[in-house]
Short mmCIF file of C-alpha atoms and ligand atoms in Angstrom, two decimals:
data_model
loop_
_atom_site.label_atom_id
_atom_site.label_comp_id
_atom_site.label_asym_id
_atom_site.label_seq_id
_atom_site.Cartn_x
_atom_site.Cartn_y
_atom_site.Cartn_z
CA MET D 1 1.80 -44.68 -251.54
CA SER D 2 5.15 -46.24 -252.27
CA ASP D 3 4.82 -50.01 -252.09
CA THR D 4 1.41 -50.11 -253.70
CA PHE D 5 -1.05 -52.89 -254.04
CA LYS D 6 -0.88 -54.73 -257.36
CA ILE D 7 -3.51 -56.66 -259.22
CA ASP D 8 -2.94 -58.94 -262.16
CA PHE D 9 -4.77 -61.67 -264.02
CA ALA D 10 -4.03 -65.26 -264.97
CA THR D 11 -5.76 -68.41 -266.08
CA PRO D 12 -6.54 -70.79 -263.25
CA ALA D 13 -3.71 -73.04 -262.11
CA LEU D 14 -2.41 -74.10 -258.75
CA PRO D 15 -0.09 -71.32 -257.56
CA GLU D 16 3.37 -72.16 -256.27
CA THR D 17 3.63 -69.37 -253.72
CA GLY D 18 1.59 -67.00 -251.62
CA ASP D 19 -1.96 -67.55 -250.43
CA LEU D 20 -4.76 -69.23 -252.30
CA VAL D 21 -8.13 -67.52 -251.90
CA VAL D 22 -11.39 -69.31 -252.57
CA CYS D 23 -14.96 -68.15 -251.98
CA VAL D 24 -17.84 -70.25 -250.70
CA ARG D 25 -21.43 -69.50 -249.83
CA ASP D 26 -23.12 -70.73 -246.67
CA ASP D 27 -23.33 -74.36 -247.86
CA LEU D 28 -19.50 -74.36 -247.95
CA ALA D 29 -19.49 -76.08 -251.35
CA LEU D 30 -16.56 -75.26 -253.59
CA GLY D 31 -17.16 -74.42 -257.21
CA ALA D 32 -15.94 -76.61 -260.04
CA LEU D 33 -12.82 -74.57 -260.73
CA ALA D 34 -11.66 -74.46 -257.12
CA SER D 35 -12.31 -78.13 -256.46
CA GLY D 36 -10.48 -79.01 -259.68
CA ILE D 37 -7.47 -76.99 -258.60
CA LEU D 38 -7.45 -78.21 -255.02
CA GLY D 39 -7.99 -81.83 -256.02
CA GLU D 40 -7.61 -84.11 -253.02
CA ALA D 41 -7.00 -81.14 -250.77
CA ALA D 42 -10.55 -79.84 -251.36
CA GLY D 43 -11.73 -81.66 -248.26
CA VAL D 44 -9.75 -79.26 -246.11
CA VAL D 45 -12.39 -76.59 -246.58
CA ALA D 46 -15.10 -78.51 -244.78
CA LYS D 47 -12.64 -79.63 -242.12
CA ALA D 48 -11.28 -76.17 -241.44
CA ALA D 49 -14.78 -74.73 -241.43
CA GLY D 50 -15.80 -77.22 -238.78
CA ALA D 51 -12.77 -76.51 -236.62
CA GLU D 52 -13.07 -72.73 -236.94
CA ARG D 53 -16.86 -72.59 -236.82
CA PHE D 54 -16.82 -70.94 -240.19
CA LYS D 55 -20.29 -70.85 -241.69
CA GLY D 56 -19.62 -69.06 -244.96
CA ARG D 57 -21.39 -65.96 -243.72
CA ILE D 58 -21.01 -62.85 -245.79
CA ARG D 59 -17.77 -60.95 -245.00
CA SER D 60 -16.42 -63.79 -242.84
CA VAL D 61 -12.96 -65.16 -243.56
CA ILE D 62 -10.77 -67.98 -242.28
CA LYS D 63 -7.13 -68.53 -243.01
CA VAL D 64 -5.65 -72.00 -242.63
CA PRO D 65 -2.18 -73.40 -243.28
CA ALA D 66 -2.06 -75.01 -246.70
CA PRO D 67 -2.87 -78.73 -246.62
CA ALA D 68 -0.16 -81.22 -247.49
CA GLY D 69 0.54 -81.45 -251.18
CA LEU D 70 -0.13 -77.76 -251.91
CA ALA D 71 2.85 -75.45 -252.40
CA VAL D 72 0.96 -72.33 -251.31
CA ASP D 73 1.42 -70.80 -247.85
CA ARG D 74 -2.15 -70.54 -246.72
CA LEU D 75 -5.63 -71.22 -247.85
CA VAL D 76 -7.92 -68.22 -247.35
CA ILE D 77 -11.63 -69.01 -247.40
CA VAL D 78 -14.01 -66.12 -247.89
CA GLY D 79 -17.73 -66.34 -247.11
CA LEU D 80 -20.26 -65.04 -249.62
CA GLY D 81 -23.32 -65.54 -247.43
CA GLY D 82 -26.58 -67.14 -248.44
CA GLU D 83 -29.70 -66.53 -250.49
CA LYS D 84 -30.74 -63.53 -248.39
CA ASP D 85 -27.48 -61.74 -249.25
CA VAL D 86 -27.77 -62.14 -253.01
CA LYS D 87 -30.05 -59.19 -253.72
CA ASP D 88 -27.82 -56.43 -252.36
CA PHE D 89 -24.51 -58.19 -252.81
CA ASP D 90 -21.75 -55.60 -252.96
CA TRP D 91 -18.81 -56.60 -255.12
CA VAL D 92 -16.73 -53.59 -254.19
CA SER D 93 -17.00 -54.58 -250.52
CA LEU D 94 -16.06 -58.17 -251.33
CA GLY D 95 -12.87 -56.86 -252.90
CA GLY D 96 -12.19 -54.96 -249.69
CA VAL D 97 -12.73 -58.06 -247.57
CA ILE D 98 -10.34 -60.05 -249.74
CA ALA D 99 -7.65 -57.34 -249.70
CA ALA D 100 -7.87 -57.23 -245.91
CA ALA D 101 -7.63 -61.02 -245.67
CA ILE D 102 -4.42 -61.18 -247.66
CA ALA D 103 -3.04 -58.20 -245.67
CA GLY D 104 -0.04 -57.15 -247.69
CA ARG D 105 0.87 -60.63 -248.94
CA GLU D 106 0.79 -62.25 -252.34
CA ALA D 107 -2.29 -64.21 -253.17
CA THR D 108 -4.16 -65.88 -256.00
CA LEU D 109 -7.93 -65.58 -256.01
CA ILE D 110 -9.89 -68.25 -257.83
CA ALA D 111 -12.54 -65.99 -259.38
CA GLU D 112 -15.44 -68.29 -258.71
CA PHE D 113 -18.38 -67.14 -256.62
CA PRO D 114 -20.86 -69.93 -255.95
CA GLY D 115 -24.46 -68.77 -255.81
CA LEU D 116 -23.71 -65.37 -257.32
CA ASP D 117 -24.05 -64.10 -260.83
CA ALA D 118 -20.53 -62.84 -261.43
CA ASN D 119 -19.72 -61.01 -264.63
CA VAL D 120 -16.94 -58.86 -266.06
CA ASP D 121 -18.09 -55.62 -264.41
CA ARG D 122 -18.68 -57.23 -261.05
CA ILE D 123 -15.25 -58.80 -260.89
CA ALA D 124 -13.82 -55.45 -261.98
CA ASP D 125 -15.74 -53.84 -259.09
CA LEU D 126 -14.05 -56.33 -256.79
CA THR D 127 -10.66 -55.03 -257.95
CA LEU D 128 -11.77 -51.47 -257.16
CA GLY D 129 -12.70 -52.45 -253.63
CA ALA D 130 -9.43 -54.31 -253.14
CA ARG D 131 -7.39 -51.30 -254.24
CA LEU D 132 -9.33 -48.95 -251.99
CA ARG D 133 -8.99 -51.21 -248.97
CA ALA D 134 -5.25 -51.64 -249.51
CA TYR D 135 -4.69 -47.88 -249.21
CA ARG D 136 -3.00 -46.45 -246.18
CA PHE D 137 -1.52 -43.07 -245.46
CA ASP D 138 1.83 -43.72 -243.81
CA ARG D 139 4.08 -41.17 -245.45
CA TYR D 140 5.07 -39.81 -242.05
CA LYS D 141 5.58 -43.08 -240.21
CA THR D 142 9.28 -43.70 -239.83
CA LYS D 143 8.72 -47.00 -238.04
CA ARG D 144 6.89 -49.95 -239.52
CA LYS D 145 4.06 -51.56 -237.65
CA GLY D 146 5.43 -54.10 -235.19
CA ASP D 147 8.86 -52.48 -235.10
CA GLU D 148 10.23 -51.68 -231.73
CA ASN D 149 8.65 -48.34 -230.75
CA GLY D 150 6.37 -48.66 -233.75
CA ASP D 151 2.67 -47.99 -233.36
CA LYS D 152 1.16 -51.35 -232.56
CA ASP D 153 -2.30 -49.90 -232.14
CA ASP D 154 -2.44 -48.96 -235.78
CA LYS D 155 -5.88 -50.07 -236.94
CA GLN D 156 -4.99 -50.02 -240.61
CA ASP D 157 -4.11 -53.17 -242.50
CA GLU D 158 -0.71 -54.08 -243.84
CA LYS D 159 0.19 -52.20 -246.93
CA GLY D 160 1.17 -53.42 -250.36
CA GLY D 161 0.60 -56.94 -251.61
CA ARG D 162 -0.34 -58.54 -254.88
CA LEU D 163 -3.60 -60.14 -255.86
CA THR D 164 -3.65 -62.40 -258.91
CA ILE D 165 -7.15 -63.03 -260.13
CA ALA D 166 -7.46 -66.38 -261.83
CA LEU D 167 -10.25 -66.98 -264.30
CA PRO D 168 -10.64 -68.85 -267.59
CA GLU D 169 -10.84 -65.76 -269.81
CA PRO D 170 -9.05 -62.93 -268.06
CA GLN D 171 -8.85 -60.44 -270.96
CA ALA D 172 -12.27 -58.78 -270.70
CA VAL D 173 -12.06 -58.43 -266.93
CA LYS D 174 -8.57 -57.03 -267.26
CA LYS D 175 -9.89 -54.28 -269.52
CA ALA D 176 -12.81 -53.43 -267.24
CA ALA D 177 -10.49 -53.45 -264.23
CA LYS D 178 -8.21 -50.98 -265.99
CA ARG D 179 -11.08 -48.47 -266.10
CA ARG D 180 -11.65 -48.95 -262.37
CA GLU D 181 -7.97 -48.39 -261.75
CA GLY D 182 -8.27 -44.73 -262.80
CA LEU D 183 -11.22 -44.38 -260.45
CA ALA D 184 -9.30 -45.97 -257.59
CA GLU D 185 -6.41 -43.58 -258.27
CA GLY D 186 -8.82 -40.66 -258.12
CA VAL D 187 -10.21 -41.78 -254.75
CA ILE D 188 -6.71 -42.37 -253.43
CA LEU D 189 -5.54 -38.95 -254.63
CA ALA D 190 -8.46 -37.35 -252.78
CA ARG D 191 -7.64 -39.33 -249.62
CA ASP D 192 -3.98 -38.38 -249.80
CA LEU D 193 -4.87 -34.69 -250.07
CA VAL D 194 -7.32 -34.84 -247.15
CA ASN D 195 -4.87 -36.75 -244.95
CA GLU D 196 -1.92 -34.49 -245.72
CA PRO D 197 -1.34 -31.90 -242.98
CA ALA D 198 -1.62 -28.19 -243.67
CA ASN D 199 2.04 -27.38 -243.00
CA THR D 200 2.94 -29.18 -246.20
CA LEU D 201 -0.28 -28.53 -248.11
CA GLY D 202 -1.03 -24.83 -248.42
CA PRO D 203 -3.03 -23.25 -251.25
CA VAL D 204 0.01 -23.08 -253.54
CA GLU D 205 0.99 -26.72 -253.00
CA PHE D 206 -2.61 -27.81 -253.43
CA ALA D 207 -2.79 -25.94 -256.72
CA ASP D 208 0.34 -27.82 -257.83
CA HIS D 209 -1.53 -31.08 -257.35
CA ALA D 210 -4.30 -29.77 -259.59
CA ALA D 211 -1.73 -28.69 -262.18
CA ALA D 212 -0.26 -32.19 -262.17
CA LEU D 213 -3.46 -33.40 -263.89
CA GLU D 214 -2.08 -31.90 -267.09
CA LYS D 215 -0.19 -35.15 -267.60
CA LEU D 216 -3.57 -36.85 -268.11
CA GLY D 217 -4.68 -34.31 -270.70
CA VAL D 218 -6.59 -32.01 -268.34
CA GLU D 219 -6.25 -28.29 -269.11
CA VAL D 220 -5.35 -26.51 -265.91
CA GLU D 221 -5.36 -22.82 -265.13
CA ILE D 222 -4.14 -21.47 -261.78
CA LEU D 223 -5.42 -18.05 -260.77
CA ASP D 224 -3.12 -16.23 -258.34
CA GLU D 225 -4.11 -13.45 -255.95
CA LYS D 226 -3.54 -10.71 -258.49
CA ARG D 227 -5.81 -12.38 -261.00
CA LEU D 228 -8.42 -13.09 -258.33
CA ALA D 229 -8.41 -9.43 -257.29
CA LYS D 230 -8.76 -8.36 -260.90
CA ILE D 231 -11.66 -10.74 -261.45
CA GLY D 232 -13.24 -9.49 -258.23
CA MET D 233 -13.39 -12.58 -256.04
CA ARG D 234 -13.37 -10.38 -252.97
CA ALA D 235 -15.31 -12.77 -250.73
CA LEU D 236 -12.78 -15.54 -251.34
CA LEU D 237 -9.85 -13.16 -250.87
CA GLY D 238 -11.39 -11.80 -247.67
CA VAL D 239 -11.14 -15.25 -246.11
CA ALA D 240 -7.51 -15.63 -247.21
CA GLN D 241 -6.33 -12.22 -246.00
CA GLY D 242 -5.43 -13.37 -242.49
CA SER D 243 -2.98 -15.96 -243.81
CA GLU D 244 0.67 -15.61 -244.76
CA ARG D 245 -0.05 -18.00 -247.57
CA PRO D 246 -1.74 -16.53 -250.64
CA ALA D 247 -4.99 -17.83 -252.10
CA ARG D 248 -5.30 -19.74 -255.35
CA VAL D 249 -8.14 -20.88 -257.56
CA ALA D 250 -7.48 -23.86 -259.79
CA ILE D 251 -9.61 -24.51 -262.86
CA MET D 252 -9.38 -27.93 -264.46
CA ARG D 253 -11.01 -28.71 -267.79
CA TRP D 254 -11.54 -32.14 -269.26
CA ASN D 255 -12.96 -31.96 -272.78
CA GLY D 256 -13.88 -35.55 -273.56
CA GLY D 257 -17.35 -34.72 -274.91
CA LYS D 258 -18.65 -33.13 -278.10
CA LYS D 259 -17.12 -29.83 -279.04
CA GLY D 260 -19.41 -27.00 -277.98
CA ASP D 261 -21.38 -29.09 -275.48
CA LYS D 262 -21.84 -27.15 -272.27
CA PRO D 263 -19.67 -28.49 -269.47
CA LEU D 264 -20.68 -30.06 -266.21
CA ALA D 265 -19.21 -28.03 -263.35
CA PHE D 266 -17.86 -29.40 -260.07
CA LEU D 267 -16.77 -26.88 -257.44
CA GLY D 268 -14.95 -27.57 -254.20
CA LYS D 269 -14.25 -25.79 -250.93
CA GLY D 270 -10.52 -25.89 -250.39
CA VAL D 271 -9.80 -24.37 -246.98
CA VAL D 272 -6.40 -25.93 -246.33
CA PHE D 273 -6.79 -25.13 -242.66
CA ASP D 274 -9.72 -23.58 -240.82
CA THR D 275 -8.82 -22.02 -237.48
CA GLY D 276 -12.09 -20.12 -237.58
CA GLY D 277 -10.18 -16.86 -238.10
CA ILE D 278 -10.89 -14.08 -235.61
CA SER D 279 -13.99 -16.04 -234.50
CA ILE D 280 -11.45 -18.66 -233.51
CA LYS D 281 -12.45 -22.27 -232.90
CA PRO D 282 -11.90 -24.04 -229.58
CA SER D 283 -8.66 -26.04 -229.67
CA GLY D 284 -10.25 -29.47 -229.11
CA SER D 285 -10.00 -31.44 -232.35
CA MET D 286 -8.92 -28.36 -234.24
CA GLU D 287 -6.35 -30.57 -235.97
CA ASP D 288 -9.23 -32.06 -237.94
CA MET D 289 -9.52 -28.78 -239.79
CA LYS D 290 -6.65 -29.85 -242.04
CA GLY D 291 -9.43 -31.74 -243.79
CA ASP D 292 -11.45 -28.63 -244.58
CA MET D 293 -10.34 -28.94 -248.18
CA ALA D 294 -12.04 -32.30 -248.72
CA GLY D 295 -14.50 -30.81 -251.22
CA ALA D 296 -11.62 -29.55 -253.34
CA ALA D 297 -9.78 -32.86 -252.92
CA CYS D 298 -12.84 -34.66 -254.25
CA VAL D 299 -12.98 -32.42 -257.31
CA VAL D 300 -9.29 -33.06 -258.09
CA GLY D 301 -9.76 -36.81 -257.55
CA LEU D 302 -12.85 -36.78 -259.77
CA MET D 303 -11.06 -34.93 -262.58
CA HIS D 304 -8.27 -37.49 -262.33
CA ALA D 305 -10.74 -40.38 -262.55
CA LEU D 306 -12.63 -38.88 -265.51
CA ALA D 307 -9.46 -38.10 -267.45
CA ALA D 308 -7.86 -41.46 -266.66
CA ARG D 309 -10.82 -43.32 -268.11
CA LYS D 310 -11.27 -40.78 -270.90
CA ALA D 311 -14.84 -39.98 -269.98
CA LYS D 312 -16.89 -38.79 -272.95
CA ALA D 313 -18.05 -35.57 -271.31
CA ASN D 314 -17.00 -31.95 -271.04
CA VAL D 315 -16.29 -31.18 -267.42
CA VAL D 316 -14.90 -28.21 -265.55
CA GLY D 317 -13.59 -28.54 -262.01
CA MET D 318 -12.99 -25.42 -259.96
CA ILE D 319 -11.52 -25.22 -256.46
CA GLY D 320 -11.06 -22.26 -254.10
CA LEU D 321 -7.89 -22.64 -252.05
CA VAL D 322 -7.40 -20.48 -248.96
CA GLU D 323 -6.24 -20.70 -245.38
CA ASN D 324 -8.50 -19.23 -242.67
CA MET D 325 -6.21 -17.65 -240.04
CA PRO D 326 -6.49 -14.98 -237.33
CA ASP D 327 -4.01 -12.17 -237.86
CA GLY D 328 -3.59 -8.42 -237.79
CA ARG D 329 -4.83 -8.32 -241.34
CA ALA D 330 -7.57 -10.88 -240.94
CA GLN D 331 -11.20 -10.19 -241.75
CA ARG D 332 -13.30 -9.10 -238.74
CA PRO D 333 -16.87 -9.80 -237.66
CA GLY D 334 -18.88 -6.81 -238.83
CA ASP D 335 -16.87 -6.36 -242.01
CA ILE D 336 -18.90 -6.04 -245.18
CA VAL D 337 -17.57 -7.52 -248.41
CA GLU D 338 -18.84 -7.18 -251.93
CA THR D 339 -18.87 -10.56 -253.62
CA LEU D 340 -18.08 -11.19 -257.29
CA SER D 341 -21.84 -11.32 -257.93
CA GLY D 342 -22.17 -7.72 -256.71
CA GLN D 343 -24.20 -8.79 -253.68
CA THR D 344 -22.86 -7.65 -250.31
CA VAL D 345 -22.28 -9.80 -247.24
CA GLU D 346 -21.97 -8.80 -243.62
CA ILE D 347 -19.47 -11.08 -241.89
CA ILE D 348 -21.02 -12.13 -238.59
CA ASN D 349 -18.69 -15.02 -237.90
CA THR D 350 -15.35 -15.46 -239.65
CA ASP D 351 -15.66 -19.21 -239.07
CA ALA D 352 -18.46 -19.38 -241.63
CA GLU D 353 -15.83 -18.98 -244.34
CA GLY D 354 -16.50 -21.85 -246.72
CA ARG D 355 -19.67 -20.27 -248.07
CA LEU D 356 -17.75 -17.09 -248.87
CA VAL D 357 -15.21 -19.03 -250.91
CA LEU D 358 -17.91 -20.96 -252.75
CA ALA D 359 -20.06 -17.88 -253.41
CA ASP D 360 -17.44 -16.39 -255.73
CA LEU D 361 -16.75 -19.74 -257.39
CA LEU D 362 -20.44 -20.25 -258.13
CA THR D 363 -20.68 -16.81 -259.73
CA TYR D 364 -17.51 -17.30 -261.75
CA ALA D 365 -18.52 -20.75 -262.99
CA GLN D 366 -21.85 -19.45 -264.30
CA LYS D 367 -20.40 -16.37 -265.95
CA GLU D 368 -17.44 -18.09 -267.52
CA TYR D 369 -18.77 -21.52 -268.50
CA GLU D 370 -22.61 -21.47 -268.57
CA PRO D 371 -22.51 -25.02 -267.21
CA ARG D 372 -25.22 -27.60 -267.76
CA PHE D 373 -25.29 -28.02 -264.00
CA MET D 374 -23.14 -27.17 -260.98
CA VAL D 375 -22.39 -29.52 -258.12
CA ASN D 376 -20.42 -28.07 -255.25
CA LEU D 377 -18.87 -30.07 -252.42
CA ALA D 378 -17.85 -28.62 -249.08
CA THR D 379 -17.09 -29.57 -245.51
CA LEU D 380 -19.41 -26.67 -244.82
CA THR D 381 -21.06 -27.11 -241.43
CA GLY D 382 -20.82 -28.97 -238.17
CA ALA D 383 -24.62 -28.81 -238.25
CA VAL D 384 -24.82 -31.41 -241.01
CA LEU D 385 -23.05 -33.84 -238.68
CA VAL D 386 -25.67 -33.15 -236.04
CA ALA D 387 -28.43 -33.79 -238.58
CA LEU D 388 -27.11 -36.78 -240.53
CA GLY D 389 -24.05 -38.13 -238.74
CA VAL D 390 -21.47 -39.82 -240.90
CA GLU D 391 -23.82 -41.96 -243.00
CA HIS D 392 -25.13 -39.47 -245.53
CA ALA D 393 -23.87 -36.24 -247.01
CA GLY D 394 -26.45 -33.45 -246.91
CA LEU D 395 -27.83 -32.72 -250.37
CA PHE D 396 -29.50 -29.40 -251.22
CA SER D 397 -30.78 -28.61 -254.68
CA ASN D 398 -32.91 -26.40 -256.89
CA ASP D 399 -33.41 -29.25 -259.36
CA ASP D 400 -35.33 -32.46 -258.65
CA GLU D 401 -33.92 -34.43 -261.56
CA LEU D 402 -30.29 -33.73 -260.72
CA ALA D 403 -30.94 -34.39 -257.04
CA ALA D 404 -32.58 -37.74 -257.85
CA ARG D 405 -29.74 -38.75 -260.15
CA ILE D 406 -27.17 -38.07 -257.45
CA ALA D 407 -29.28 -39.91 -254.89
CA SER D 408 -29.34 -43.02 -257.07
CA ALA D 409 -25.61 -42.77 -257.77
CA GLY D 410 -25.30 -42.69 -253.97
CA GLU D 411 -27.26 -45.90 -253.61
CA ALA D 412 -25.21 -47.57 -256.33
CA THR D 413 -21.82 -46.61 -254.89
CA GLY D 414 -22.61 -46.60 -251.19
CA GLU D 415 -21.63 -42.91 -251.01
CA LYS D 416 -25.03 -41.92 -249.79
CA VAL D 417 -26.76 -38.55 -249.74
CA TRP D 418 -29.89 -37.31 -248.00
CA ARG D 419 -31.86 -34.43 -249.45
CA MET D 420 -32.60 -31.58 -247.09
CA PRO D 421 -35.01 -28.69 -247.58
CA LEU D 422 -34.52 -25.19 -248.89
CA GLY D 423 -37.14 -22.47 -248.67
CA LYS D 424 -38.07 -18.83 -248.23
CA ALA D 425 -38.49 -19.01 -244.46
CA TYR D 426 -34.94 -20.35 -244.08
CA ASP D 427 -33.64 -17.82 -246.56
CA LYS D 428 -35.01 -14.97 -244.46
CA LEU D 429 -32.74 -16.03 -241.60
CA ILE D 430 -29.70 -14.71 -243.44
CA ASP D 431 -31.08 -11.24 -244.21
CA SER D 432 -28.75 -8.59 -242.77
CA LYS D 433 -29.37 -5.25 -241.15
CA PHE D 434 -26.47 -3.65 -243.02
CA ALA D 435 -25.86 -5.64 -246.19
CA ASP D 436 -27.74 -7.88 -248.64
CA MET D 437 -27.12 -10.88 -246.43
CA LYS D 438 -25.09 -12.09 -243.48
CA ASN D 439 -22.85 -15.14 -243.45
CA THR D 440 -24.55 -17.00 -240.59
CA GLY D 441 -28.19 -17.68 -239.83
CA GLY D 442 -28.22 -18.27 -236.09
CA ARG D 443 -28.39 -21.41 -234.01
CA HIS D 444 -31.14 -23.30 -235.80
CA ALA D 445 -30.90 -25.21 -239.09
CA GLY D 446 -27.23 -24.38 -239.60
CA ALA D 447 -26.69 -26.71 -242.55
CA ILE D 448 -29.77 -25.29 -244.28
CA THR D 449 -28.99 -21.61 -243.78
CA ALA D 450 -25.48 -22.29 -245.15
CA ALA D 451 -27.11 -23.83 -248.23
CA GLN D 452 -29.50 -20.85 -248.53
CA PHE D 453 -26.47 -18.60 -248.57
CA LEU D 454 -24.96 -20.53 -251.48
CA GLN D 455 -28.27 -20.51 -253.35
CA ARG D 456 -28.24 -16.72 -253.39
CA PHE D 457 -25.33 -17.05 -255.83
CA VAL D 458 -27.08 -19.49 -258.16
CA VAL D 459 -28.89 -17.66 -260.95
CA ASP D 460 -30.80 -20.22 -262.99
CA THR D 461 -28.46 -23.16 -263.35
CA PRO D 462 -29.41 -26.59 -262.00
CA TRP D 463 -27.41 -26.87 -258.82
CA VAL D 464 -26.61 -29.29 -256.02
CA HIS D 465 -24.73 -28.50 -252.83
CA LEU D 466 -23.26 -31.49 -250.98
CA ASP D 467 -22.30 -30.81 -247.37
CA VAL D 468 -19.64 -33.49 -246.79
CA ALA D 469 -18.43 -32.41 -243.33
CA GLY D 470 -19.61 -35.76 -241.91
CA THR D 471 -18.61 -38.08 -244.75
CA ALA D 472 -15.27 -36.88 -246.14
CA MET D 473 -13.07 -36.85 -243.05
CA ALA D 474 -12.75 -38.54 -239.66
CA SER D 475 -14.37 -41.41 -241.52
CA PRO D 476 -15.64 -44.61 -239.94
CA SER D 477 -13.93 -47.86 -240.96
CA THR D 478 -15.62 -49.70 -243.81
CA ASP D 479 -14.75 -52.67 -245.99
CA VAL D 480 -13.24 -50.30 -248.54
CA ASN D 481 -11.75 -47.59 -246.36
CA ARG D 482 -9.56 -47.49 -243.28
CA SER D 483 -8.23 -44.00 -243.79
CA TRP D 484 -9.17 -40.78 -242.01
CA GLY D 485 -9.88 -39.11 -245.31
CA SER D 486 -12.41 -41.26 -247.18
CA GLY D 487 -12.21 -39.76 -250.65
CA TYR D 488 -15.98 -39.36 -250.42
CA GLY D 489 -17.67 -38.09 -253.57
CA VAL D 490 -15.23 -39.28 -256.22
CA ARG D 491 -17.05 -42.55 -256.84
CA LEU D 492 -20.45 -40.85 -256.41
CA LEU D 493 -19.84 -38.20 -259.06
CA ASP D 494 -17.92 -40.44 -261.44
CA ARG D 495 -21.01 -42.62 -261.38
CA LEU D 496 -23.32 -39.63 -261.97
CA VAL D 497 -21.32 -38.66 -265.05
CA ALA D 498 -21.08 -42.23 -266.36
CA ASP D 499 -24.78 -42.97 -265.93
CA HIS D 500 -26.25 -39.78 -267.41
CA TYR D 501 -23.84 -37.44 -269.14
CA GLU D 502 -21.55 -39.39 -271.42
CA THR D 503 -22.29 -39.26 -275.12
N1 BES Q 601 -15.17 -26.21 -241.66
C1 BES Q 601 -16.22 -25.91 -240.78
C2 BES Q 601 -17.30 -27.00 -240.70
C3 BES Q 601 -16.87 -28.33 -240.16
C4 BES Q 601 -17.10 -28.65 -238.84
C5 BES Q 601 -16.32 -29.28 -240.99
C6 BES Q 601 -16.74 -29.90 -238.36
C7 BES Q 601 -15.96 -30.52 -240.50
C8 BES Q 601 -16.19 -30.84 -239.18
C9 BES Q 601 -16.90 -24.62 -241.20
O1 BES Q 601 -16.11 -23.68 -241.82
C10 BES Q 601 -17.43 -23.99 -239.96
O2 BES Q 601 -16.65 -23.62 -239.15
N2 BES Q 601 -18.75 -23.88 -239.86
C11 BES Q 601 -19.36 -23.31 -238.72
C12 BES Q 601 -20.42 -22.36 -239.21
C13 BES Q 601 -20.98 -21.49 -238.13
C14 BES Q 601 -19.95 -20.51 -237.66
C15 BES Q 601 -22.17 -20.77 -238.68
C16 BES Q 601 -19.95 -24.43 -237.90
O3 BES Q 601 -20.43 -25.41 -238.49
O4 BES Q 601 -19.91 -24.35 -236.69
MN1 MN Q 602 -15.10 -22.46 -240.45
ZN1 ZN Q 603 -14.44 -24.43 -242.77
#
C-alpha cells in the first residue's frame, strides 16, 4: 500500500477543493449543518435527486457537479435509508460506501446523519470502514487502471484519496478513530499476507513479518527447524519435509494485561502453499492455495491490532509456517508420525496437512503457556465451504461460553460464525488400524472430522476451532472489502478480546 488512504478531521466549513459529501435519509432533507454550509445551493439536492431518481435509499449514492457558487468539484449525496434501516444500521459499511463514492479523490464529509443517532464510536467505525474499503492489492500491477494495456476490468476501486471529516468537535472522534486505525492496519496486514503469492512469501519471509511486530512492543520468537526438531514438533515438520523451504514457527507475545495473568492464545495454520503433497491436488484453481496461510495471517494481523491499540490483555499468538510440496523426501500416505503430544497419526492423505501443523501447535501452546483459552484459525477443509459457503466460518468448540462470545462478536462485526457439532460418533471416524488416529475421516462430514482431529490435541483448555476456508480467501465483494484476501477474523477476535478480556 503505497499511496494510502488518509483521513483527517476539521470543523465544518465550505471546502475549497475536492468533493463535498453529505448524507440524507429517504425524505432527502439536509441536516442543519449541511444546509448552513450549502446555503442557497442546498436546493440542488432535491433537484439532483429528482433528475437521478435518487430516493435516499440505504447504500445509494449520487454524484453531481457542484452547483454554481461552490468551489468544490462535486457534490456526493449518500443515502442513509429510512426508519426500517435504523435498527441494524452498520456504520462500518457506511464508511465503505463513502470511500467507494469518493474513489481515490479528496473529499470533505459533513458528519451529519439525519435520522440516525451518531456518536463518537459510530463515526469512528465509519472511518474503519472507509479505510478497509480503500484497500487494494496492486503491488504487482505495473500499469495503472485505464492505462493503455492496463486492466480495465479491474473490479477494485481507485486507490488512495483523502477524506476530511467535518464536525463541530472533532477531538473525541479523532481519538476514537486513532484506535480503529490500528485495527484497520491489522486487517490490511492480514489481507496483504493472504494476497501475496508463495514465491515471495515462504515460511522464512512470513516469519519476518511476524518479527516486524517487535516495533510495536510485541515479543517475538522464531523457532527454526532445529529448534522444532528438538521440541518434537514432528507432525508439523513431516508436512514441511517435501519442501526446499524450511519450516518456521513464530510466537508473538503481547503483555498488555496484569502480570501473571494467563494469556489468551491464538493459533494459525500457515501453509504458505498447499499442493496437497504426494496426494497432489488437481491443477484447477490450485493457485488459490497461496491463501492457505490465512489463519496465520489473521493471527499476525490481530497481534498488530492489539499491540497498536495497547490492549489491556496478555495474548500469545502462534503460527505454524510450512509449505506442502511433493518431492523425493516428502511424506507419504501410510507414513506414521508421532506428534508432540506423543499420540501417533497414520497419514492417509498428505493433503490433510493443516491439522498436522495445528496439532503440534495446540500441544505446545498448552504446555508452554497454560492459556486461558485457545482459538485456532485455519483454512482447513473444502468441506466447510460445502456446508456453509462464504457467509459463515465454521466454529467448533468444547466450551459453550467461549463459543457464544465469539458468535456475538461475529454478529457485531459482520464476521459471522456458525457453530457445528462435535461428538463421539464423529470422533470414531478417525480411529486408525495402525496408529492412534488417521488424518482423514472419509467422505462424510469432512469439516467435522478435521475438527475432531484437532480436539484430540486439546487437553482441558477451553478451545475454539474456526474453519475459515470459505471466509478468508476468494472473498465476495462487500462494502468494506474488494480484495481476494478478506482479512477475516482480525475484527472478530479483536472484538472478542475488547468485549470480554481486557482488565
Ligand atoms: N487447504 C485445504 C483446504 C481448502 C480447500 C482451503 C479449499 C481453501 C479452499 C486443506 O489442506 C485440504 O486440502 N483439505 C482437504 C482435506 C481432505 C484431504 C481430507 C480437503 O478439504 O479436501
Ligand atoms: Mn491440503
Ligand atoms: Zn491446506
